[in-house]
Amino acid sequence: MTWASFPYFVMLCCGLWLAGLLLLIPKKKITERLSIALIIAGIMALSTFIAGLWVSLERPVFRTLGETRLWYSIFLSVISLVIYYMWKFKWIMVYCLFMAMLFLFLNVLNPENFDKTLMPALQSPWFIPHVIVYMISYAFMAAAALVGIKGLYLSYNSKPVEGTMQLADNIVYIGFAFLTLGLLFGALWAKVAWGSYWTWDPKETWALLTWLVYLLYIHFRVHKNQHVRLALWIVAISFFVLLICWFGINYLPSAQSSVHVYAS
Amino acid sequence: MEEQGQAPASKRKFGQFPWNYREGISIAAGLMALGFIIEFATGSKGVSIPAWPTNLFILLLFVGYVLAFQILVKHPVKKWLSSTPAAITAITAFAFLTLLMGFIPQSDKNTFDFISKAGLTHITRSWPFMLCSFNLLLILSFTIIRRILPFSIKNVAFTLNHLGLWIVIVAASLGSSDSIKLNMMLTENKVTNVAFDDYGQAFETNINLKLLKFSIDEYPPQLGLIDARTNKLVSGKKDLLEVKKDYKAIMGDWTVSIIDFIENAQKDSSGFSPSAAYGSAPAALVSTFNNKTKETDTGWVSSGSPMVYPKNLDLQDNKAIAMTIRKPKKFASEIRAYGKTTDYEDFTVEVNKPARFNGWTIYQSGYDEPMGKWSKRSVVQLVRDPWLPVVYTGLFMIMAGALYLFWHGRSKNTTKKITI
């Protein structure tokens, strides 16, 4: 399987997801079950593509931004299911699946090459856990950002935000755990590959900054009722920092010498 | 941590206890400003962390000071030092400097402009960074002491995260001057013990290394359609064709087929032929068919090597088919190491697979890149980092804390059960 068959998989996957979302509208048990089944089928279609691509490229599919976008879509959809299962938030599911579809379309618009090469530094057992853990974290943080924006909307309209804050806390905590693991796996890997666990490479700097802004959110939440609005702003804005770390960095002058720019 | 932030700020004069965000912001901003002034006044040299054993004394002094302060002093500032507003303002200041680092290229090339004079081109070594880190560490220290004494099982996650971070910050910063990184240039069948630091200064090390063999595995080269005037790719990267016999692809107006591929070839009168000679280059016999004009072409294409001149297949409209230089898949050095006491030991180092010998960790770092697979030289990096086990202890504590955070998360209701 190659990128040539990707658009068909995207159509299949998005079709299943959209049908699944539509079936969430009537509040009946049977349509809800069918909806979940369709969404899972969409995830399976996407997983099949990733598995096929992995086999055809003869290397893990984590190297390029396009490849990480694939994983991001998968994790977003899985996480939306988990959040739905635990807390029954339909809007999270809608948002996460649309976000996942957006990332799939980005890949259709910017087709990737068939490049099989994987530079020696990336050939490590740390490669897969490092990227997967980060993508899971990013997916959680995207959900947290949306919860934050909803909280801001409620707050500025003088509506109660406790429930929303609790959800934001839960998501950020899980996302932060993965963010921490991703950062530290990166450090352990860097030691083996380059001889230092931390070199203040631009990507590392931005990753630390991302970690710090979420750390700020968590500390703001120590006193639950204070500075709620500021905390909500932080969780929404932190996601921008995260996006700079993930994509934006390729355009920053400070990052032109980064060892993390692999796709050029 | 609970009561600190709750005094209404409006009824309290600035500086009057209990302190809150206003004081926190002032302290953090004041320290940063002071840092910039010192940096500027001391000629932008930054701070150098003393080496062993002075760094250990500094650490003991710091811990002793914090403990003594905690036990002996009853001032309300003690409560402030372990408060959430103090933590938040200290983290913000640190994050601000990290943000600057994220935008300003960290290299001291432009030594005359204002940015580098303020230390912003070497932030991690600058005074503002040092003072802000110190502030963070101080607050972290008091927070830890207050929460973990007396120890309770409820505080496991808190301890793992905070103490782990404390250990990482202390060991990584104070230990930085004890770590040594040297580059050693090895040539096949020659023994050397001389290595160079980043500034080019030579050192005699306690190990002698001999490069037995350097080897590279390469990915197959690729063919692409280029503009013959600029040598730039016309087709996108996704249209590159991996060179393998009988492979075919469409590039622009042409269908390109690979008739033959020789991994190691030399030029001769008929084009290219297989050769085992030093410096041979990959070469492919390619035929093209123009889908518009129906013209065909056949010819050799080679990426060249240090010994062989590259060869393109010229087409109409100033276009040509060219071959990319092969990318390394894996490179490795077989090394024989002689210590002062040991006889000798053979090992192989490659990227992501360092070796250990006589207290050094040896990393494959580079080779003679213009020579590519014909390189007879290898650059290895020798690293010694005595504080590494301490740093790793902290890292693993934070990881355990993160896992704990993942399993337990925030409590399901608003009452506080677990705090990190």
XYZ file of C-alpha atoms in Angstrom:
684
model
C 0.000 0.000 0.000
C 1.313 3.469 -0.849
C 0.191 7.075 -0.587
C -1.484 6.646 -3.985
C -4.367 4.754 -2.373
C -4.593 7.239 0.503
C -7.477 9.406 -0.871
C -9.725 6.322 -1.119
C -9.025 5.406 2.477
C -9.721 8.984 3.529
C -13.061 8.915 1.701
C -13.997 5.608 3.309
C -12.889 6.687 6.758
C -14.549 10.135 6.623
C -17.730 8.594 5.193
C -17.934 6.161 8.098
C -17.217 8.875 10.657
C -19.740 11.336 9.233
C -22.423 8.630 9.146
C -21.486 7.760 12.725
C -21.798 11.380 13.838
C -25.187 11.749 12.117
C -26.436 8.692 13.961
C -25.543 10.363 17.252
C -28.263 12.961 16.706
C -31.330 10.836 17.569
C -31.128 9.993 21.262
C -31.752 6.273 20.914
C -29.687 3.399 22.231
C -29.717 1.518 18.943
C -28.512 4.413 16.779
C -25.863 5.260 19.348
C -24.468 1.715 19.171
C -24.518 1.770 15.396
C -22.786 5.133 15.470
C -19.981 3.827 17.680
C -19.609 0.813 15.399
C -19.269 3.052 12.330
C -16.700 5.265 14.040
C -14.688 2.203 15.039
C -14.922 0.931 11.458
C -13.508 4.283 10.279
C -10.614 3.944 12.715
C -9.979 0.415 11.446
C -9.918 1.639 7.836
C -7.310 4.241 8.731
C -5.297 1.714 10.749
C -5.301 -0.631 7.770
C -3.817 2.105 5.617
C -1.103 2.896 8.176
C -0.230 -0.781 8.537
C -0.040 -1.187 4.761
C 2.108 1.919 4.401
C 4.449 0.708 7.140
C 4.921 -2.579 5.313
C 5.468 -0.960 1.917
C 7.940 1.635 3.186
C 9.838 -1.034 5.139
C 10.300 1.369 8.031
C 8.141 2.855 10.807
C 5.885 5.594 9.458
C 6.850 8.349 11.873
C 9.455 10.321 10.036
C 7.692 13.084 8.171
C 5.095 15.574 9.340
C 2.548 13.922 7.047
C 3.183 10.600 8.705
C 2.765 12.074 12.190
C -0.519 13.644 11.008
C -1.803 10.140 10.241
C -1.111 9.014 13.793
C -2.604 12.191 15.169
C -5.872 11.475 13.337
C -5.946 7.932 14.673
C -5.293 8.988 18.264
C -7.776 11.863 18.113
C -10.520 9.510 16.999
C -9.633 6.865 19.586
C -9.404 9.453 22.355
C -12.743 10.968 21.366
C -14.275 7.516 21.741
C -12.664 7.049 25.150
C -13.828 10.469 26.361
C -17.303 9.740 25.033
C -17.341 6.380 26.761
C -16.240 7.871 30.074
C -18.120 11.160 30.169
C -20.694 10.993 27.336
C -19.652 14.276 25.725
C -20.971 14.265 22.174
C -19.435 17.615 21.282
C -15.947 16.328 22.070
C -16.533 13.454 19.683
C -17.766 15.818 16.958
C -14.812 18.124 17.450
C -12.165 15.423 17.626
C -13.448 13.608 14.561
C -13.617 16.828 12.532
C -10.107 17.678 13.660
C -8.975 14.170 12.652
C -10.620 14.593 9.239
C -8.993 17.993 8.805
C -5.583 16.420 9.345
C -6.377 13.656 6.883
C -7.364 16.275 4.277
C -4.137 18.160 4.921
C -2.367 14.970 3.931
C -4.453 14.604 0.786
C -3.574 18.183 -0.175
C 0.143 17.770 0.604
C 0.965 14.309 -0.663
C 4.039 12.743 0.852
C 6.827 11.172 -1.105
C 7.596 7.497 -1.222
C 10.867 8.109 0.498
C 11.982 4.986 2.264
C 15.090 6.481 3.775
C 15.451 6.775 7.498
C 18.593 8.519 8.650
C 20.738 6.542 11.092
C 19.869 8.759 14.077
C 16.200 7.804 13.719
C 16.909 4.081 13.676
C 16.344 3.410 17.327
C 13.952 1.486 19.540
C 13.035 4.864 21.077
C 11.649 6.178 17.801
C 8.188 4.591 17.993
C 7.396 5.200 21.693
C 8.722 8.783 21.500
C 6.479 9.782 18.589
C 3.400 7.786 19.628
C 3.412 9.136 23.161
C 3.738 12.688 21.804
C 0.923 12.225 19.304
C -1.373 10.880 22.033
C -0.520 13.859 24.187
C -1.118 16.327 21.340
C -4.514 14.766 20.697
C -5.498 15.144 24.353
C -4.257 18.723 24.434
C -6.304 19.581 21.332
C -9.380 18.314 23.163
C -8.341 20.303 26.249
C -7.991 23.478 24.168
C -11.530 23.084 22.897
C -12.812 22.519 26.420
C -10.915 25.666 27.422
C -12.572 27.705 24.678
C -15.976 26.398 25.680
C -15.175 27.328 29.289
C -14.183 30.842 28.223
C -17.452 31.203 26.319
C -19.417 30.099 29.380
C -17.352 32.276 31.698
C -17.799 35.438 29.627
C -21.543 34.746 29.504
C -21.637 34.405 33.293
C -22.568 30.749 33.197
C -21.188 28.126 35.596
C -17.905 26.565 34.476
C -17.175 23.985 37.213
C -18.101 20.974 35.101
C -16.093 22.252 32.150
C -13.084 22.965 34.357
C -13.227 19.468 35.766
C -13.191 18.026 32.282
C -10.331 20.309 31.253
C -8.371 19.223 34.351
C -8.919 15.549 33.608
C -7.847 15.861 29.984
C -4.835 18.068 30.712
C -3.647 15.694 33.429
C -3.671 12.715 31.111
C -2.223 14.766 28.249
C 0.486 16.147 30.533
C 1.474 12.653 31.652
C 2.031 11.702 28.013
C 3.747 15.015 27.264
C 6.191 14.360 30.114
C 6.878 10.832 28.920
C 7.404 12.051 25.353
C 9.873 14.701 26.495
C 11.822 12.302 28.702
C 11.846 9.455 26.157
C 13.320 12.045 23.811
C 16.010 12.886 26.362
C 16.935 9.235 26.919
C 17.065 8.649 23.176
C 19.151 11.761 22.568
C 21.724 10.482 25.063
C 22.110 7.264 23.080
C 22.100 8.930 19.669
C 24.042 12.139 20.248
C 25.753 11.718 23.583
C 23.707 14.356 25.450
C 20.265 14.055 26.938
C 19.616 17.760 26.429
C 21.281 20.118 23.969
C 18.796 23.034 23.830
C 18.094 22.206 20.237
C 15.235 24.504 19.084
C 12.759 21.626 19.063
C 13.779 20.741 22.609
C 13.418 24.354 23.691
C 9.899 24.531 22.287
C 9.017 21.150 23.754
C 10.159 22.368 27.170
C 8.160 25.570 26.722
C 5.058 23.535 25.852
C 5.611 21.440 28.967
C 6.060 24.598 31.078
C 2.835 26.261 29.934
C 0.803 23.174 30.781
C 2.690 22.994 34.074
C 1.481 26.547 34.719
C -2.106 25.497 34.034
C -1.825 22.651 36.524
C -0.422 24.968 39.194
C -3.123 27.542 38.560
C -5.646 24.791 39.256
C -4.246 24.118 42.734
C -6.624 26.770 44.013
C -9.709 25.674 42.188
C -11.769 28.816 42.394
C -9.089 31.375 41.733
C -8.140 32.811 38.373
C -10.435 30.426 36.533
C -10.579 32.586 33.450
C -6.806 32.952 33.331
C -6.460 29.168 33.617
C -8.870 28.748 30.713
C -6.892 31.195 28.612
C -3.721 29.286 29.425
C -5.136 25.931 28.359
C -6.388 27.456 25.106
C -3.169 29.360 24.332
C -0.896 26.495 25.353
C -2.168 24.609 22.343
C -0.699 27.312 20.089
C 2.679 26.846 21.728
C 2.274 23.121 21.120
C 1.469 23.716 17.456
C 4.562 25.911 17.052
C 6.604 23.122 18.585
C 5.098 20.587 16.207
C 4.805 22.500 12.893
C 5.681 26.144 13.318
C 9.251 25.424 14.274
C 10.167 24.653 10.669
C 9.557 28.312 9.831
C 11.443 29.911 12.721
C 14.874 31.432 12.091
C 16.062 30.048 15.414
C 15.357 26.516 14.246
C 17.220 26.406 10.966
C 19.965 24.331 12.509
C 17.625 22.015 14.384
C 18.485 18.344 14.336
C 14.750 17.662 14.355
C 14.105 18.904 10.810
C 14.066 15.587 8.986
C 11.691 16.059 6.134
C 13.654 18.559 4.039
C -0.132 25.657 49.624
C -3.792 26.159 50.384
C -4.137 29.380 52.280
C -1.465 31.459 50.646
C -3.258 32.812 47.619
C -6.441 33.747 49.369
C -5.832 37.037 51.147
C -7.689 39.759 49.266
C -4.985 41.736 47.530
C -6.821 45.022 47.752
C -6.692 45.228 51.567
C -3.025 44.414 51.749
C -0.151 46.771 51.110
C 2.539 45.681 48.701
C 5.168 43.712 50.609
C 2.917 43.034 53.553
C 2.525 39.335 54.374
C 1.023 37.024 53.242
C 2.586 37.655 49.875
C 0.744 36.971 46.682
C 1.137 37.305 42.919
C 2.163 40.967 43.051
C 5.204 40.169 45.147
C 5.914 37.050 43.109
C 5.889 38.956 39.847
C 8.069 41.682 41.348
C 10.643 39.179 42.630
C 10.788 37.249 39.365
C 10.927 40.380 37.219
C 13.435 42.004 39.583
C 15.736 38.984 39.449
C 15.520 38.912 35.688
C 16.302 42.623 35.416
C 19.183 42.222 37.863
C 20.425 39.329 35.758
C 20.416 41.415 32.595
C 22.279 44.218 34.377
C 24.967 41.871 35.708
C 25.257 40.205 32.310
C 25.709 43.565 30.644
C 28.118 44.855 33.294
C 30.332 41.747 33.273
C 30.886 41.953 29.539
C 28.290 39.339 28.529
C 30.473 36.445 29.534
C 27.670 34.585 31.245
C 28.129 32.383 34.282
C 30.442 29.448 34.482
C 29.469 26.656 36.818
C 32.442 25.472 38.896
C 33.661 21.909 38.476
C 34.115 19.087 40.973
C 34.436 19.324 43.938
C 33.361 22.983 44.242
C 29.973 22.211 42.696
C 29.377 19.566 45.352
C 30.201 22.084 48.098
C 27.768 24.552 46.556
C 25.094 21.858 46.511
C 25.701 20.890 50.148
C 25.728 24.530 51.166
C 22.448 25.117 49.357
C 20.727 22.081 50.889
C 22.115 22.937 54.337
C 20.914 26.505 53.994
C 17.406 25.482 52.950
C 17.146 22.924 55.773
C 18.471 25.361 58.382
C 16.101 28.050 57.169
C 13.199 25.616 57.335
C 14.040 24.508 60.886
C 15.236 27.738 62.462
C 13.363 30.571 60.806
C 9.766 31.410 61.660
C 9.324 34.285 59.223
C 6.201 34.358 56.977
C 8.495 34.493 53.945
C 9.039 30.777 54.530
C 5.398 30.110 53.814
C 5.619 32.279 50.727
C 8.550 30.265 49.399
C 6.422 27.137 49.242
C 3.294 28.859 47.933
C 1.539 28.406 44.609
C 1.863 32.070 43.560
C 5.623 31.812 44.132
C 5.770 28.658 42.011
C 3.647 30.145 39.248
C 5.617 33.368 39.009
C 8.945 31.517 39.061
C 7.807 29.089 36.335
C 6.498 32.013 34.270
C 9.836 33.812 34.419
C 11.652 30.633 33.421
C 9.134 30.001 30.612
C 9.613 33.583 29.401
C 13.374 33.071 28.999
C 12.697 29.740 27.275
C 10.346 31.563 24.913
C 13.102 34.066 24.058
C 15.401 31.138 23.393
C 12.754 29.718 21.086
C 12.886 32.804 18.895
C 16.466 34.057 19.126
C 19.087 31.871 17.442
C 21.474 30.741 20.173
C 24.882 31.473 18.779
C 27.357 34.180 19.634
C 28.241 35.160 16.102
C 27.007 38.751 16.286
C 29.031 39.765 19.283
C 28.448 43.475 18.921
C 24.745 43.889 18.994
C 22.532 44.606 21.936
C 20.872 41.187 21.977
C 24.102 39.346 22.545
C 25.315 41.908 25.085
C 22.198 41.215 27.152
C 23.133 37.533 27.042
C 20.205 36.610 24.817
C 22.311 34.699 22.330
C 23.626 32.404 25.075
C 20.631 32.367 27.388
C 21.374 29.115 29.171
C 24.725 30.476 30.306
C 23.431 33.976 31.058
C 22.908 35.637 34.434
C 19.149 36.205 34.044
C 18.687 32.509 33.310
C 20.866 31.560 36.243
C 18.998 33.811 38.682
C 15.571 32.718 37.441
C 16.586 29.060 37.682
C 17.888 29.667 41.179
C 14.592 31.286 42.171
C 12.717 28.301 40.755
C 14.988 25.851 42.554
C 14.675 27.682 45.859
C 10.884 27.668 45.691
C 10.878 24.050 44.577
C 13.120 23.158 47.537
C 10.887 24.775 50.140
C 7.774 23.311 48.521
C 9.259 19.819 48.672
C 10.374 20.109 52.282
C 7.005 21.374 53.387
C 5.091 18.627 51.636
C 7.220 15.552 52.195
C 8.016 16.023 55.893
C 6.454 14.078 57.523
C 6.122 11.627 54.665
C 2.707 10.248 53.840
C 1.742 7.782 51.147
C -0.725 10.345 49.768
C 2.213 12.420 48.642
C 3.948 9.780 46.518
C 3.071 11.381 43.184
C 3.909 14.842 44.483
C 7.282 13.652 45.745
C 8.169 11.748 42.582
C 7.357 14.739 40.377
C 8.805 17.544 42.458
C 11.825 15.805 43.937
C 12.540 14.212 40.558
C 12.519 17.629 38.907
C 14.691 19.043 41.693
C 17.260 16.301 41.194
C 17.274 16.792 37.424
C 17.736 20.566 37.679
C 20.497 20.307 40.291
C 22.422 17.467 38.671
C 22.082 18.760 35.124
C 23.167 22.311 35.980
C 25.805 21.758 38.659
C 27.083 18.666 36.894
C 27.401 20.326 33.503
C 30.973 21.426 34.070
C 32.097 17.908 34.976
C 30.962 16.404 31.712
C 33.558 16.088 28.988
C 32.908 15.745 25.291
C 35.762 15.196 22.885
C 35.936 14.329 19.223
C 38.489 11.838 18.001
C 39.338 11.498 14.337
C 40.233 7.919 13.474
C 41.965 6.724 10.325
C 41.895 3.078 9.289
C 44.710 1.051 10.865
C 46.165 3.977 12.782
C 46.231 4.320 16.563
C 45.555 7.591 18.302
C 44.856 8.914 21.783
C 44.426 12.571 20.863
C 40.962 14.100 20.894
C 39.666 17.636 20.428
C 37.055 19.662 22.250
C 34.517 21.911 20.508
C 37.011 24.782 20.450
C 39.625 22.722 18.676
C 41.904 22.305 21.680
C 43.741 18.967 21.702
C 43.774 16.594 24.689
C 45.649 13.379 25.351
C 43.176 10.812 26.598
C 43.741 7.641 28.599
C 42.635 5.408 25.745
C 44.205 4.536 22.428
C 41.811 3.767 19.605
C 42.538 2.056 16.329
C 39.982 2.042 13.523
C 39.940 -1.493 12.141
C 37.275 -0.888 9.549
C 34.737 1.757 8.657
C 31.638 0.650 6.749
C 28.512 2.235 5.332
C 25.255 0.748 4.124
C 23.492 3.060 1.715
C 19.951 3.468 0.467
C 19.520 3.053 -3.285
C 19.937 6.321 -5.209
C 16.932 8.005 -6.847
C 16.291 9.521 -10.253
C 14.623 12.889 -10.736
C 13.790 15.330 -13.510
C 15.896 18.489 -13.219
C 16.228 21.786 -15.005
C 19.608 21.446 -16.704
C 20.333 25.182 -16.343
C 19.805 25.407 -12.593
C 20.316 21.766 -11.545
C 17.129 22.057 -9.478
C 14.444 19.393 -9.303
C 11.514 20.152 -11.610
C 9.331 17.334 -10.436
C 8.391 17.245 -6.771
C 10.191 15.051 -4.303
C 7.331 12.613 -4.435
C 8.134 11.901 -8.080
C 11.649 10.674 -7.360
C 12.190 7.163 -8.662
C 14.135 4.646 -6.630
C 16.849 3.157 -8.807
C 16.247 -0.542 -9.282
C 16.365 -2.557 -12.494
C 13.048 -2.459 -14.433
C 11.539 0.306 -12.269
C 9.462 2.847 -14.171
C 7.912 6.237 -13.420
C 6.310 9.239 -15.103
C 8.205 12.511 -14.643
C 6.693 15.551 -16.310
C 6.213 14.663 -19.981
C 8.483 11.635 -19.819
C 8.105 8.002 -18.911
C 11.415 6.971 -17.403
C 12.483 3.307 -17.297
C 15.576 1.856 -15.704
C 17.161 -0.734 -17.973
C 20.172 -1.549 -15.865
C 21.788 -0.514 -12.592
C 25.416 -0.959 -11.559
C 26.199 -0.223 -7.908
C 29.937 0.232 -8.427
C 30.828 1.489 -11.867
C 33.569 3.348 -13.694
C 33.275 5.278 -16.931
C 34.542 3.672 -20.089
C 34.163 4.176 -23.817
C 30.726 2.549 -23.967
C 29.380 4.386 -20.935
C 29.734 2.693 -17.562
C 30.857 -0.798 -16.625
C 31.146 -2.660 -13.314
C 34.336 -2.036 -11.375
C 35.734 -2.902 -7.986
C 38.078 0.066 -8.056
C 38.322 2.532 -5.172
C 35.910 5.458 -5.621
C 33.505 3.788 -8.033
C 30.082 5.397 -8.479
C 26.541 4.053 -8.932
C 25.300 4.265 -12.533
C 21.994 3.457 -14.236
C 21.155 2.924 -17.872
C 17.922 4.808 -18.445
C 15.510 5.069 -21.341
C 12.968 7.854 -21.680
C 9.848 8.225 -23.761
C 8.287 11.639 -24.272
C 4.534 11.196 -24.081
C 3.898 14.322 -26.171
C 6.558 14.253 -28.881
C 6.982 10.446 -28.800
C 10.770 10.935 -28.837
C 12.925 8.373 -27.069
C 16.342 8.675 -25.466
C 18.651 6.189 -23.831
C 21.750 6.895 -21.817
C 23.727 6.523 -18.620
C 22.999 8.506 -15.466
C 25.320 8.611 -12.478
C 25.417 10.602 -9.255
C 29.197 10.492 -9.442
C 31.674 9.962 -6.629
C 34.895 11.655 -5.577
C 36.613 9.774 -8.404
C 33.854 9.722 -11.031
C 32.319 12.803 -12.594
C 28.475 12.899 -12.361
C 26.541 12.224 -15.551
C 23.014 13.353 -16.437
C 20.827 12.263 -19.321
C 19.938 15.431 -21.242
C 16.426 15.712 -22.680
C 14.625 18.404 -24.689
C 13.511 21.756 -23.220
C 16.644 22.056 -21.043
C 15.478 19.175 -18.901
C 17.629 16.283 -17.756
C 17.430 13.112 -15.695
C 19.828 13.142 -12.765
C 20.690 10.760 -9.956
C 20.662 11.767 -6.274
C 23.605 11.024 -4.031
C 22.953 7.894 -1.983
C 21.915 8.494 1.595
C 23.571 6.514 4.380
C 21.388 3.860 5.983
C 23.855 2.820 8.606
C 27.476 3.582 9.318
C 29.673 1.800 11.761
C 33.263 1.688 12.974
C 35.008 -1.439 14.124
C 37.424 -0.259 16.766
C 40.235 -1.799 18.782
C 40.731 0.027 22.074
C 43.844 -0.128 24.248
C 43.635 1.105 27.819
C 46.512 1.788 30.216
C 45.896 -1.377 32.207
C 43.884 -3.584 29.904
C 45.264 -5.518 27.022
C 42.814 -4.521 24.311
C 39.150 -4.795 23.457
C 37.349 -4.850 20.103
C 33.913 -3.364 19.596
C 31.726 -1.766 16.946
C 30.071 1.602 17.360
C 27.299 2.920 15.181
C 24.741 5.699 15.463
C 22.375 4.901 18.350
C 24.725 2.119 19.491
C 27.558 3.600 21.528
C 30.165 1.498 23.333
C 31.781 1.890 26.757
C 35.472 1.647 27.450
C 37.642 2.830 30.349
C 34.993 5.204 31.717
C 34.232 6.750 28.337
C 31.133 6.284 26.256
C 32.134 6.218 22.608
C 29.660 7.414 19.976
C 29.827 7.124 16.216
C 29.638 10.737 15.135
C 30.788 11.265 11.568
C 33.004 10.218 8.674
C 34.644 11.665 5.624
C 31.367 12.648 3.972
C 32.663 13.761 0.564
C 34.239 10.304 0.237
C 30.947 8.659 1.213
C 31.216 4.907 1.322
C 34.875 5.085 0.379
C 35.683 6.927 3.580
C 38.687 5.548 5.445
C 38.094 7.882 8.324
C 35.618 7.955 11.142
C 34.879 10.570 13.785
C 33.901 9.267 17.183
C 32.797 11.263 20.165
C 34.117 10.443 23.625
C 31.758 11.417 26.417
C 32.188 11.332 30.143
C 29.289 12.484 32.309
C 29.772 11.498 35.968
C 26.475 13.063 37.056
C 24.430 11.081 34.561
C 23.190 8.429 37.043
C 21.918 11.230 39.280
C 20.133 12.955 36.387
C 18.598 9.634 35.320
C 17.390 8.967 38.861
C 15.475 12.238 38.654
C 14.196 11.492 35.151
C 12.875 8.090 36.165
C 11.207 9.596 39.231
C 9.400 12.106 37.009
C 8.389 9.309 34.646
C 6.995 7.275 37.537
C 5.185 10.418 38.680
C 3.758 10.887 35.185
C 2.478 7.310 35.113
C 0.893 7.861 38.500
C -0.711 11.013 37.132
C -2.011 9.046 34.189
C -3.580 6.262 36.273
C -5.072 8.431 38.963
C -5.407 11.781 37.268
C -7.254 14.525 38.963
C -9.923 13.349 41.372
C -13.297 12.806 39.714
C -15.053 15.343 41.921
C -13.950 18.776 43.002
C -12.706 17.748 46.440
C -8.984 17.342 46.395
C -7.783 13.787 46.848
C -4.540 13.725 45.020
C -2.400 16.648 44.097
C 0.731 16.304 42.159
